[in-house]
N, CA, C and O atoms as CSV, one atom per row, in Angstrom:
chain,resi,resn,atom,element,x,y,z
A,1,MET,N,N,82.750,12.768,34.840
A,1,MET,CA,C,82.063,13.221,36.029
A,1,MET,C,C,83.035,13.861,37.021
A,1,MET,O,O,82.705,14.864,37.655
A,2,SER,N,N,84.247,13.277,37.157
A,2,SER,CA,C,85.207,13.862,38.090
A,2,SER,C,C,85.654,15.243,37.627
A,2,SER,O,O,85.974,16.103,38.448
A,3,ASP,N,N,85.676,15.460,36.295
A,3,ASP,CA,C,86.034,16.783,35.797
A,3,ASP,C,C,85.023,17.826,36.243
A,3,ASP,O,O,85.402,18.943,36.595
A,4,ALA,N,N,83.751,17.480,36.231
A,4,ALA,CA,C,82.710,18.400,36.679
A,4,ALA,C,C,82.849,18.678,38.169
A,4,ALA,O,O,82.686,19.816,38.609
A,5,LEU,N,N,83.151,17.644,38.944
A,5,LEU,CA,C,83.346,17.835,40.384
A,5,LEU,C,C,84.588,18.672,40.664
A,5,LEU,O,O,84.587,19.524,41.553
A,6,GLU,N,N,85.638,18.423,39.904
A,6,GLU,CA,C,86.873,19.194,40.063
A,6,GLU,C,C,86.640,20.661,39.705
A,6,GLU,O,O,87.139,21.555,40.389
A,7,LEU,N,N,85.889,20.907,38.640
A,7,LEU,CA,C,85.579,22.278,38.246
A,7,LEU,C,C,84.704,22.963,39.287
A,7,LEU,O,O,84.895,24.143,39.579
A,8,ASP,N,N,83.744,22.230,39.850
A,8,ASP,CA,C,82.905,22.792,40.913
A,8,ASP,C,C,83.760,23.197,42.108
A,8,ASP,O,O,83.577,24.273,42.678
A,9,THR,N,N,84.688,22.332,42.479
A,9,THR,CA,C,85.576,22.622,43.614
A,9,THR,C,C,86.448,23.839,43.312
A,9,THR,O,O,86.608,24.718,44.159
A,10,LEU,N,N,87.007,23.888,42.113
A,10,LEU,CA,C,87.840,25.023,41.722
A,10,LEU,C,C,87.023,26.309,41.730
A,10,LEU,O,O,87.479,27.327,42.252
A,11,TRP,N,N,85.834,26.277,41.165
A,11,TRP,CA,C,84.954,27.448,41.122
A,11,TRP,C,C,84.703,27.982,42.533
A,11,TRP,O,O,84.813,29.182,42.782
A,12,ASP,N,N,84.364,27.069,43.454
A,12,ASP,CA,C,84.089,27.475,44.839
A,12,ASP,C,C,85.336,28.033,45.510
A,12,ASP,O,O,85.269,29.052,46.198
A,13,GLU,N,N,86.466,27.375,45.316
A,13,GLU,CA,C,87.719,27.830,45.929
A,13,GLU,C,C,88.147,29.177,45.358
A,13,GLU,O,O,88.581,30.054,46.104
A,14,PHE,N,N,88.031,29.348,44.056
A,14,PHE,CA,C,88.371,30.624,43.415
A,14,PHE,C,C,87.522,31.750,44.001
A,14,PHE,O,O,88.045,32.814,44.331
A,15,HIS,N,N,86.229,31.522,44.129
A,15,HIS,CA,C,85.354,32.571,44.653
A,15,HIS,C,C,85.525,32.768,46.162
A,15,HIS,O,O,85.110,33.795,46.700
A,16,ARG,N,N,86.124,31.806,46.841
A,16,ARG,CA,C,86.450,31.995,48.261
A,16,ARG,C,C,87.681,32.892,48.397
A,16,ARG,O,O,87.694,33.804,49.224
A,17,VAL,N,N,88.722,32.637,47.584
A,17,VAL,CA,C,89.958,33.415,47.719
A,17,VAL,C,C,89.853,34.782,47.064
A,17,VAL,O,O,90.492,35.731,47.519
A,18,VAL,N,N,89.067,34.902,46.013
A,18,VAL,CA,C,88.848,36.212,45.388
A,18,VAL,C,C,87.708,36.871,46.166
A,18,VAL,O,O,86.531,36.707,45.847
A,19,ASN,N,N,88.101,37.620,47.196
A,19,ASN,CA,C,87.109,38.173,48.108
A,19,ASN,C,C,86.775,39.644,47.817
A,19,ASN,O,O,86.141,40.316,48.630
A,20,MET,N,N,87.201,40.124,46.671
A,20,MET,CA,C,86.825,41.469,46.226
A,20,MET,C,C,85.766,41.311,45.134
A,20,MET,O,O,85.811,40.363,44.349
A,21,THR,N,N,84.822,42.240,45.090
A,21,THR,CA,C,83.830,42.211,44.025
A,21,THR,C,C,84.484,42.652,42.721
A,21,THR,O,O,85.586,43.202,42.727
A,22,SER,N,N,83.811,42.414,41.618
A,22,SER,CA,C,84.361,42.842,40.332
A,22,SER,C,C,84.502,44.360,40.287
A,22,SER,O,O,85.449,44.872,39.690
A,23,GLN,N,N,83.573,45.088,40.909
A,23,GLN,CA,C,83.669,46.549,40.937
A,23,GLN,C,C,84.868,47.005,41.770
A,23,GLN,O,O,85.576,47.934,41.382
A,24,GLU,N,N,85.095,46.357,42.909
A,24,GLU,CA,C,86.242,46.706,43.749
A,24,GLU,C,C,87.552,46.393,43.038
A,24,GLU,O,O,88.491,47.188,43.079
A,25,LEU,N,N,87.612,45.238,42.390
A,25,LEU,CA,C,88.831,44.858,41.674
A,25,LEU,C,C,89.098,45.818,40.523
A,25,LEU,O,O,90.237,46.245,40.331
A,26,ALA,N,N,88.077,46.161,39.759
A,26,ALA,CA,C,88.255,47.089,38.638
A,26,ALA,C,C,88.757,48.435,39.141
A,26,ALA,O,O,89.645,49.032,38.532
A,27,ALA,N,N,88.199,48.917,40.243
A,27,ALA,CA,C,88.643,50.197,40.810
A,27,ALA,C,C,90.085,50.098,41.283
A,27,ALA,O,O,90.876,51.010,41.045
A,28,TRP,N,N,90.440,48.996,41.953
A,28,TRP,CA,C,91.813,48.824,42.437
A,28,TRP,C,C,92.796,48.776,41.269
A,28,TRP,O,O,93.865,49.383,41.338
A,29,LEU,N,N,92.450,48.065,40.204
A,29,LEU,CA,C,93.351,47.976,39.055
A,29,LEU,C,C,93.588,49.353,38.447
A,29,LEU,O,O,94.705,49.669,38.038
A,30,ARG,N,N,92.541,50.173,38.384
A,30,ARG,CA,C,92.713,51.539,37.851
A,30,ARG,C,C,93.589,52.377,38.773
A,30,ARG,O,O,94.470,53.097,38.303
A,31,VAL,N,N,93.360,52.294,40.069
A,31,VAL,CA,C,94.135,53.078,41.038
A,31,VAL,C,C,95.592,52.631,41.063
A,31,VAL,O,O,96.504,53.457,41.091
A,32,SER,N,N,95.801,51.323,41.051
A,32,SER,CA,C,97.181,50.827,41.154
A,32,SER,C,C,97.996,51.138,39.903
A,32,SER,O,O,99.224,51.199,39.968
A,33,ASP,N,N,97.339,51.334,38.779
A,33,ASP,CA,C,98.035,51.658,37.531
A,33,ASP,C,C,98.168,53.160,37.283
A,33,ASP,O,O,98.937,53.581,36.418
A,34,ALA,N,N,97.433,53.955,38.028
A,34,ALA,CA,C,97.449,55.406,37.796
A,34,ALA,C,C,98.718,56.021,38.371
A,34,ALA,O,O,99.290,55.526,39.342
A,35,ASP,N,N,99.138,57.110,37.745
A,35,ASP,CA,C,100.222,57.893,38.324
A,35,ASP,C,C,99.737,59.335,38.461
A,35,ASP,O,O,98.551,59.618,38.289
A,36,GLU,N,N,100.640,60.222,38.766
A,36,GLU,CA,C,100.246,61.606,39.040
A,36,GLU,C,C,99.582,62.290,37.858
A,36,GLU,O,O,98.734,63.163,38.046
A,37,GLU,N,N,99.950,61.911,36.660
A,37,GLU,CA,C,99.469,62.642,35.497
A,37,GLU,C,C,98.483,61.874,34.627
A,37,GLU,O,O,97.737,62.485,33.862
A,38,THR,N,N,98.464,60.562,34.725
A,38,THR,CA,C,97.600,59.789,33.837
A,38,THR,C,C,96.904,58.660,34.578
A,38,THR,O,O,97.361,58.189,35.620
A,39,GLU,N,N,95.802,58.249,34.012
A,39,GLU,CA,C,95.095,57.070,34.478
A,39,GLU,C,C,94.768,56.241,33.246
A,39,GLU,O,O,94.275,56.785,32.258
A,40,PRO,N,N,95.033,54.930,33.279
A,40,PRO,CA,C,94.803,54.114,32.091
A,40,PRO,C,C,93.309,53.963,31.794
A,40,PRO,O,O,92.462,54.141,32.669
A,41,LEU,N,N,93.017,53.634,30.558
A,41,LEU,CA,C,91.637,53.299,30.216
A,41,LEU,C,C,91.235,52.074,31.032
A,41,LEU,O,O,92.057,51.181,31.238
A,42,PRO,N,N,89.987,52.015,31.504
A,42,PRO,CA,C,89.573,50.905,32.368
A,42,PRO,C,C,89.885,49.522,31.810
A,42,PRO,O,O,90.277,48.628,32.559
A,43,GLU,N,N,89.717,49.339,30.514
A,43,GLU,CA,C,89.955,48.009,29.945
A,43,GLU,C,C,91.445,47.680,29.833
A,43,GLU,O,O,91.801,46.550,29.501
A,44,HIS,N,N,92.315,48.650,30.105
A,44,HIS,CA,C,93.760,48.420,30.043
A,44,HIS,C,C,94.439,48.557,31.403
A,44,HIS,O,O,95.664,48.474,31.495
A,45,ALA,N,N,93.660,48.764,32.449
A,45,ALA,CA,C,94.239,48.975,33.779
A,45,ALA,C,C,94.612,47.638,34.415
A,45,ALA,O,O,93.899,46.643,34.284
A,46,GLY,N,N,95.740,47.646,35.101
A,46,GLY,CA,C,96.162,46.473,35.849
A,46,GLY,C,C,96.955,45.486,35.012
A,46,GLY,O,O,97.168,45.663,33.812
A,47,SER,N,N,97.378,44.443,35.702
A,47,SER,CA,C,98.165,43.399,35.054
A,47,SER,C,C,97.253,42.506,34.216
A,47,SER,O,O,96.037,42.499,34.408
A,48,PRO,N,N,97.842,41.754,33.289
A,48,PRO,CA,C,97.023,40.829,32.497
A,48,PRO,C,C,96.267,39.817,33.362
A,48,PRO,O,O,95.115,39.489,33.078
A,49,ILE,N,N,96.917,39.327,34.411
A,49,ILE,CA,C,96.216,38.349,35.254
A,49,ILE,C,C,95.086,39.022,36.031
A,49,ILE,O,O,94.031,38.419,36.230
A,50,GLY,N,N,95.293,40.255,36.469
A,50,GLY,CA,C,94.220,40.989,37.145
A,50,GLY,C,C,93.035,41.205,36.233
A,50,GLY,O,O,91.887,41.057,36.650
A,51,GLN,N,N,93.311,41.558,34.981
A,51,GLN,CA,C,92.241,41.718,34.005
A,51,GLN,C,C,91.529,40.387,33.739
A,51,GLN,O,O,90.313,40.351,33.549
A,52,HIS,N,N,92.291,39.309,33.728
A,52,HIS,CA,C,91.694,37.991,33.489
A,52,HIS,C,C,90.797,37.595,34.667
A,52,HIS,O,O,89.708,37.061,34.461
A,53,VAL,N,N,91.244,37.853,35.890
A,53,VAL,CA,C,90.414,37.575,37.071
A,53,VAL,C,C,89.116,38.366,36.978
A,53,VAL,O,O,88.037,37.834,37.239
A,54,LEU,N,N,89.225,39.622,36.611
A,54,LEU,CA,C,88.048,40.463,36.454
A,54,LEU,C,C,87.084,39.868,35.426
A,54,LEU,O,O,85.874,39.851,35.650
A,55,ALA,N,N,87.607,39.389,34.319
A,55,ALA,CA,C,86.765,38.773,33.289
A,55,ALA,C,C,86.093,37.504,33.801
A,55,ALA,O,O,84.927,37.250,33.498
A,56,ILE,N,N,86.829,36.702,34.580
A,56,ILE,CA,C,86.262,35.465,35.131
A,56,ILE,C,C,85.119,35.788,36.086
A,56,ILE,O,O,84.097,35.100,36.092
A,57,LEU,N,N,85.289,36.828,36.889
A,57,LEU,CA,C,84.235,37.209,37.832
A,57,LEU,C,C,82.940,37.580,37.122
A,57,LEU,O,O,81.863,37.514,37.715
A,58,GLN,N,N,83.038,37.960,35.886
A,58,GLN,CA,C,81.857,38.381,35.135
A,58,GLN,C,C,81.277,37.249,34.289
A,58,GLN,O,O,80.366,37.478,33.493
A,59,LYS,N,N,81.797,36.028,34.451
A,59,LYS,CA,C,81.336,34.883,33.664
A,59,LYS,C,C,80.514,33.924,34.517
A,59,LYS,O,O,80.559,33.933,35.748
A,60,ARG,N,N,79.766,33.099,33.799
A,60,ARG,CA,C,79.108,31.963,34.432
A,60,ARG,C,C,80.058,30.775,34.351
A,60,ARG,O,O,80.931,30.718,33.485
A,61,ARG,N,N,79.879,29.851,35.247
A,61,ARG,CA,C,80.749,28.677,35.281
A,61,ARG,C,C,80.754,27.930,33.941
A,61,ARG,O,O,81.791,27.411,33.527
A,62,THR,N,N,79.630,27.875,33.281
A,62,THR,CA,C,79.535,27.147,32.016
A,62,THR,C,C,80.274,27.833,30.871
A,62,THR,O,O,80.511,27.221,29.829
A,63,ASP,N,N,80.641,29.104,31.060
A,63,ASP,CA,C,81.317,29.859,30.004
A,63,ASP,C,C,82.844,29.865,30.147
A,63,ASP,O,O,83.530,30.524,29.365
A,64,LEU,N,N,83.376,29.152,31.121
A,64,LEU,CA,C,84.817,29.163,31.356
A,64,LEU,C,C,85.577,28.485,30.225
A,64,LEU,O,O,85.143,27.472,29.677
A,65,THR,N,N,86.721,29.070,29.891
A,65,THR,CA,C,87.619,28.478,28.898
A,65,THR,C,C,88.745,27.748,29.636
A,65,THR,O,O,88.883,27.866,30.853
A,66,ASP,N,N,89.534,27.004,28.890
A,66,ASP,CA,C,90.694,26.331,29.486
A,66,ASP,C,C,91.658,27.357,30.077
A,66,ASP,O,O,92.249,27.119,31.131
A,67,ASP,N,N,91.818,28.488,29.408
A,67,ASP,CA,C,92.689,29.547,29.916
A,67,ASP,C,C,92.142,30.123,31.219
A,67,ASP,O,O,92.911,30.423,32.133
A,68,ASP,N,N,90.823,30.281,31.314
A,68,ASP,CA,C,90.209,30.749,32.559
A,68,ASP,C,C,90.515,29.782,33.703
A,68,ASP,O,O,90.858,30.200,34.809
A,69,ILE,N,N,90.387,28.500,33.422
A,69,ILE,CA,C,90.629,27.479,34.445
A,69,ILE,C,C,92.083,27.516,34.889
A,69,ILE,O,O,92.370,27.383,36.079
A,70,ARG,N,N,93.004,27.695,33.947
A,70,ARG,CA,C,94.426,27.803,34.297
A,70,ARG,C,C,94.660,28.992,35.223
A,70,ARG,O,O,95.372,28.873,36.220
A,71,VAL,N,N,94.067,30.135,34.898
A,71,VAL,CA,C,94.232,31.338,35.729
A,71,VAL,C,C,93.593,31.132,37.106
A,71,VAL,O,O,94.136,31.585,38.114
A,72,MET,N,N,92.461,30.462,37.153
A,72,MET,CA,C,91.809,30.210,38.438
A,72,MET,C,C,92.713,29.371,39.342
A,72,MET,O,O,92.850,29.664,40.530
A,73,TYR,N,N,93.330,28.330,38.780
A,73,TYR,CA,C,94.282,27.521,39.559
A,73,TYR,C,C,95.451,28.379,40.028
A,73,TYR,O,O,95.879,28.281,41.178
A,74,GLU,N,N,95.960,29.210,39.146
A,74,GLU,CA,C,97.100,30.073,39.487
A,74,GLU,C,C,96.745,31.020,40.634
A,74,GLU,O,O,97.540,31.206,41.555
A,75,VAL,N,N,95.563,31.612,40.580
A,75,VAL,CA,C,95.136,32.549,41.629
A,75,VAL,C,C,94.956,31.822,42.960
A,75,VAL,O,O,95.423,32.298,43.995
A,76,VAL,N,N,94.296,30.691,42.938
A,76,VAL,CA,C,94.083,29.916,44.171
A,76,VAL,C,C,95.424,29.522,44.778
A,76,VAL,O,O,95.621,29.671,45.984
A,77,ASP,N,N,96.339,29.024,43.968
A,77,ASP,CA,C,97.660,28.628,44.461
A,77,ASP,C,C,98.424,29.818,45.027
A,77,ASP,O,O,99.039,29.708,46.088
A,78,THR,N,N,98.393,30.947,44.336
A,78,THR,CA,C,99.109,32.141,44.793
A,78,THR,C,C,98.570,32.618,46.126
A,78,THR,O,O,99.346,32.902,47.038
A,79,VAL,N,N,97.269,32.710,46.254
A,79,VAL,CA,C,96.678,33.192,47.511
A,79,VAL,C,C,96.987,32.219,48.645
A,79,VAL,O,O,97.328,32.647,49.747
A,80,ASN,N,N,96.872,30.931,48.392
A,80,ASN,CA,C,97.163,29.950,49.441
A,80,ASN,C,C,98.625,29.984,49.865
A,80,ASN,O,O,98.922,29.847,51.052
A,81,GLU,N,N,99.542,30.163,48.922
A,81,GLU,CA,C,100.966,30.268,49.259
A,81,GLU,C,C,101.247,31.525,50.070
A,81,GLU,O,O,101.997,31.479,51.045
A,82,GLN,N,N,100.659,32.630,49.681
A,82,GLN,CA,C,100.904,33.903,50.366
A,82,GLN,C,C,100.260,33.938,51.750
A,82,GLN,O,O,100.722,34.668,52.627
A,83,ALA,N,N,99.208,33.165,51.955
A,83,ALA,CA,C,98.539,33.137,53.254
A,83,ALA,C,C,99.450,32.555,54.329
A,83,ALA,O,O,99.263,32.823,55.516
A,84,ASP,N,N,100.431,31.763,53.918
A,84,ASP,CA,C,101.358,31.157,54.872
A,84,ASP,C,C,102.385,32.149,55.401
A,84,ASP,O,O,103.036,31.881,56.411
A,85,LEU,N,N,102.541,33.296,54.731
A,85,LEU,CA,C,103.524,34.289,55.156
A,85,LEU,C,C,102.890,35.216,56.189
A,85,LEU,O,O,101.922,35.918,55.899
A,86,GLU,N,N,103.442,35.207,57.383
A,86,GLU,CA,C,102.921,36.072,58.442
A,86,GLU,C,C,104.082,36.781,59.122
A,86,GLU,O,O,105.247,36.424,58.944
A,87,ASN,N,N,103.736,37.779,59.894
A,87,ASN,CA,C,104.716,38.525,60.696
A,87,ASN,C,C,105.819,39.156,59.849
A,87,ASN,O,O,106.986,39.162,60.241
A,88,GLU,N,N,105.445,39.679,58.700
A,88,GLU,CA,C,106.407,40.384,57.867
A,88,GLU,C,C,106.507,41.827,58.345
A,88,GLU,O,O,105.574,42.333,58.969
A,89,PRO,N,N,107.620,42.498,58.064
A,89,PRO,CA,C,107.708,43.923,58.392
A,89,PRO,C,C,106.611,44.692,57.653
A,89,PRO,O,O,106.170,44.279,56.580
A,90,GLU,N,N,106.183,45.787,58.224
A,90,GLU,CA,C,105.053,46.561,57.686
A,90,GLU,C,C,105.178,46.914,56.200
A,90,GLU,O,O,104.220,46.702,55.457
A,91,PRO,N,N,106.309,47.439,55.736
A,91,PRO,CA,C,106.377,47.770,54.302
A,91,PRO,C,C,106.183,46.546,53.407
A,91,PRO,O,O,105.501,46.633,52.386
A,92,GLU,N,N,106.768,45.419,53.772
A,92,GLU,CA,C,106.618,44.212,52.962
A,92,GLU,C,C,105.188,43.686,53.046
A,92,GLU,O,O,104.657,43.182,52.057
A,93,GLU,N,N,104.570,43.795,54.197
A,93,GLU,CA,C,103.181,43.362,54.357
A,93,GLU,C,C,102.263,44.184,53.450
A,93,GLU,O,O,101.343,43.641,52.839
A,94,THR,N,N,102.513,45.481,53.364
A,94,THR,CA,C,101.709,46.346,52.497
A,94,THR,C,C,101.919,45.981,51.036
A,94,THR,O,O,100.957,45.931,50.269
A,95,ARG,N,N,103.150,45.727,50.642
A,95,ARG,CA,C,103.428,45.325,49.255
A,95,ARG,C,C,102.750,43.998,48.925
A,95,ARG,O,O,102.178,43.831,47.848
A,96,ARG,N,N,102.822,43.057,49.867
A,96,ARG,CA,C,102.184,41.754,49.664
A,96,ARG,C,C,100.674,41.929,49.525
A,96,ARG,O,O,100.057,41.305,48.662
A,97,ARG,N,N,100.077,42.768,50.363
A,97,ARG,CA,C,98.636,43.012,50.270
A,97,ARG,C,C,98.275,43.594,48.904
A,97,ARG,O,O,97.308,43.163,48.275
A,98,HIS,N,N,99.046,44.561,48.457
A,98,HIS,CA,C,98.758,45.197,47.166
A,98,HIS,C,C,98.916,44.210,46.007
A,98,HIS,O,O,98.131,44.241,45.060
A,99,ARG,N,N,99.924,43.336,46.076
A,99,ARG,CA,C,100.098,42.309,45.038
A,99,ARG,C,C,98.889,41.377,45.001
A,99,ARG,O,O,98.381,41.048,43.930
A,100,LEU,N,N,98.435,40.954,46.182
A,100,LEU,CA,C,97.284,40.057,46.239
A,100,LEU,C,C,96.012,40.754,45.774
A,100,LEU,O,O,95.141,40.126,45.172
A,101,MET,N,N,95.903,42.038,46.049
A,101,MET,CA,C,94.714,42.766,45.614
A,101,MET,C,C,94.638,42.852,44.092
A,101,MET,O,O,93.546,42.970,43.536
A,102,THR,N,N,95.779,42.795,43.412
A,102,THR,CA,C,95.749,42.847,41.945
A,102,THR,C,C,95.152,41.575,41.343
A,102,THR,O,O,94.824,41.547,40.157
A,103,ILE,N,N,95.009,40.516,42.156
A,103,ILE,CA,C,94.333,39.306,41.682
A,103,ILE,C,C,93.016,39.089,42.421
A,103,ILE,O,O,92.432,38.007,42.350
A,104,GLY,N,N,92.548,40.120,43.133
A,104,GLY,CA,C,91.218,40.060,43.726
A,104,GLY,C,C,91.129,39.579,45.149
A,104,GLY,O,O,90.031,39.312,45.637
A,105,HIS,N,N,92.267,39.457,45.842
A,105,HIS,CA,C,92.246,38.992,47.239
A,105,HIS,C,C,92.763,40.091,48.158
A,105,HIS,O,O,93.906,40.530,48.034
A,106,ASP,N,N,91.916,40.528,49.073
A,106,ASP,CA,C,92.330,41.485,50.087
A,106,ASP,C,C,92.540,40.728,51.386
A,106,ASP,O,O,91.567,40.289,51.998
A,107,PRO,N,N,93.799,40.561,51.831
A,107,PRO,CA,C,94.068,39.761,53.028
A,107,PRO,C,C,93.441,40.344,54.295
A,107,PRO,O,O,93.249,39.624,55.275
A,108,LEU,N,N,93.123,41.628,54.287
A,108,LEU,CA,C,92.510,42.204,55.477
A,108,LEU,C,C,91.070,41.757,55.656
A,108,LEU,O,O,90.489,41.953,56.723
A,109,ARG,N,N,90.493,41.162,54.632
A,109,ARG,CA,C,89.124,40.656,54.714
A,109,ARG,C,C,89.072,39.183,55.093
A,109,ARG,O,O,87.996,38.650,55.365
A,110,ALA,N,N,90.202,38.535,55.112
A,110,ALA,CA,C,90.242,37.074,55.337
A,110,ALA,C,C,89.724,36.666,56.686
A,110,ALA,O,O,89.700,35.477,57.004
């Protein structure tokens, strides 16, 4: 029973910190991976963890795998750790925002 409660809590926390929709995240992953001459195929755009977050957003809670749960914990921990960093110089703040956006969190929406 505690596992179900823990999963419910994780599910809610993951969807709180991942504040971009699946469409927004997919678009960001394509843009962040594109260069002047090429754009990756949508299913290959972005980092592996970004792609995994995108896949989780398209699942029901009952369809989660152990790997999905591991990634959800990783994303929640990363966003919570990065939220503690404030008053960074502008270039570093922009880089931090872009890194967080690759896992579905836009700090400007927080």
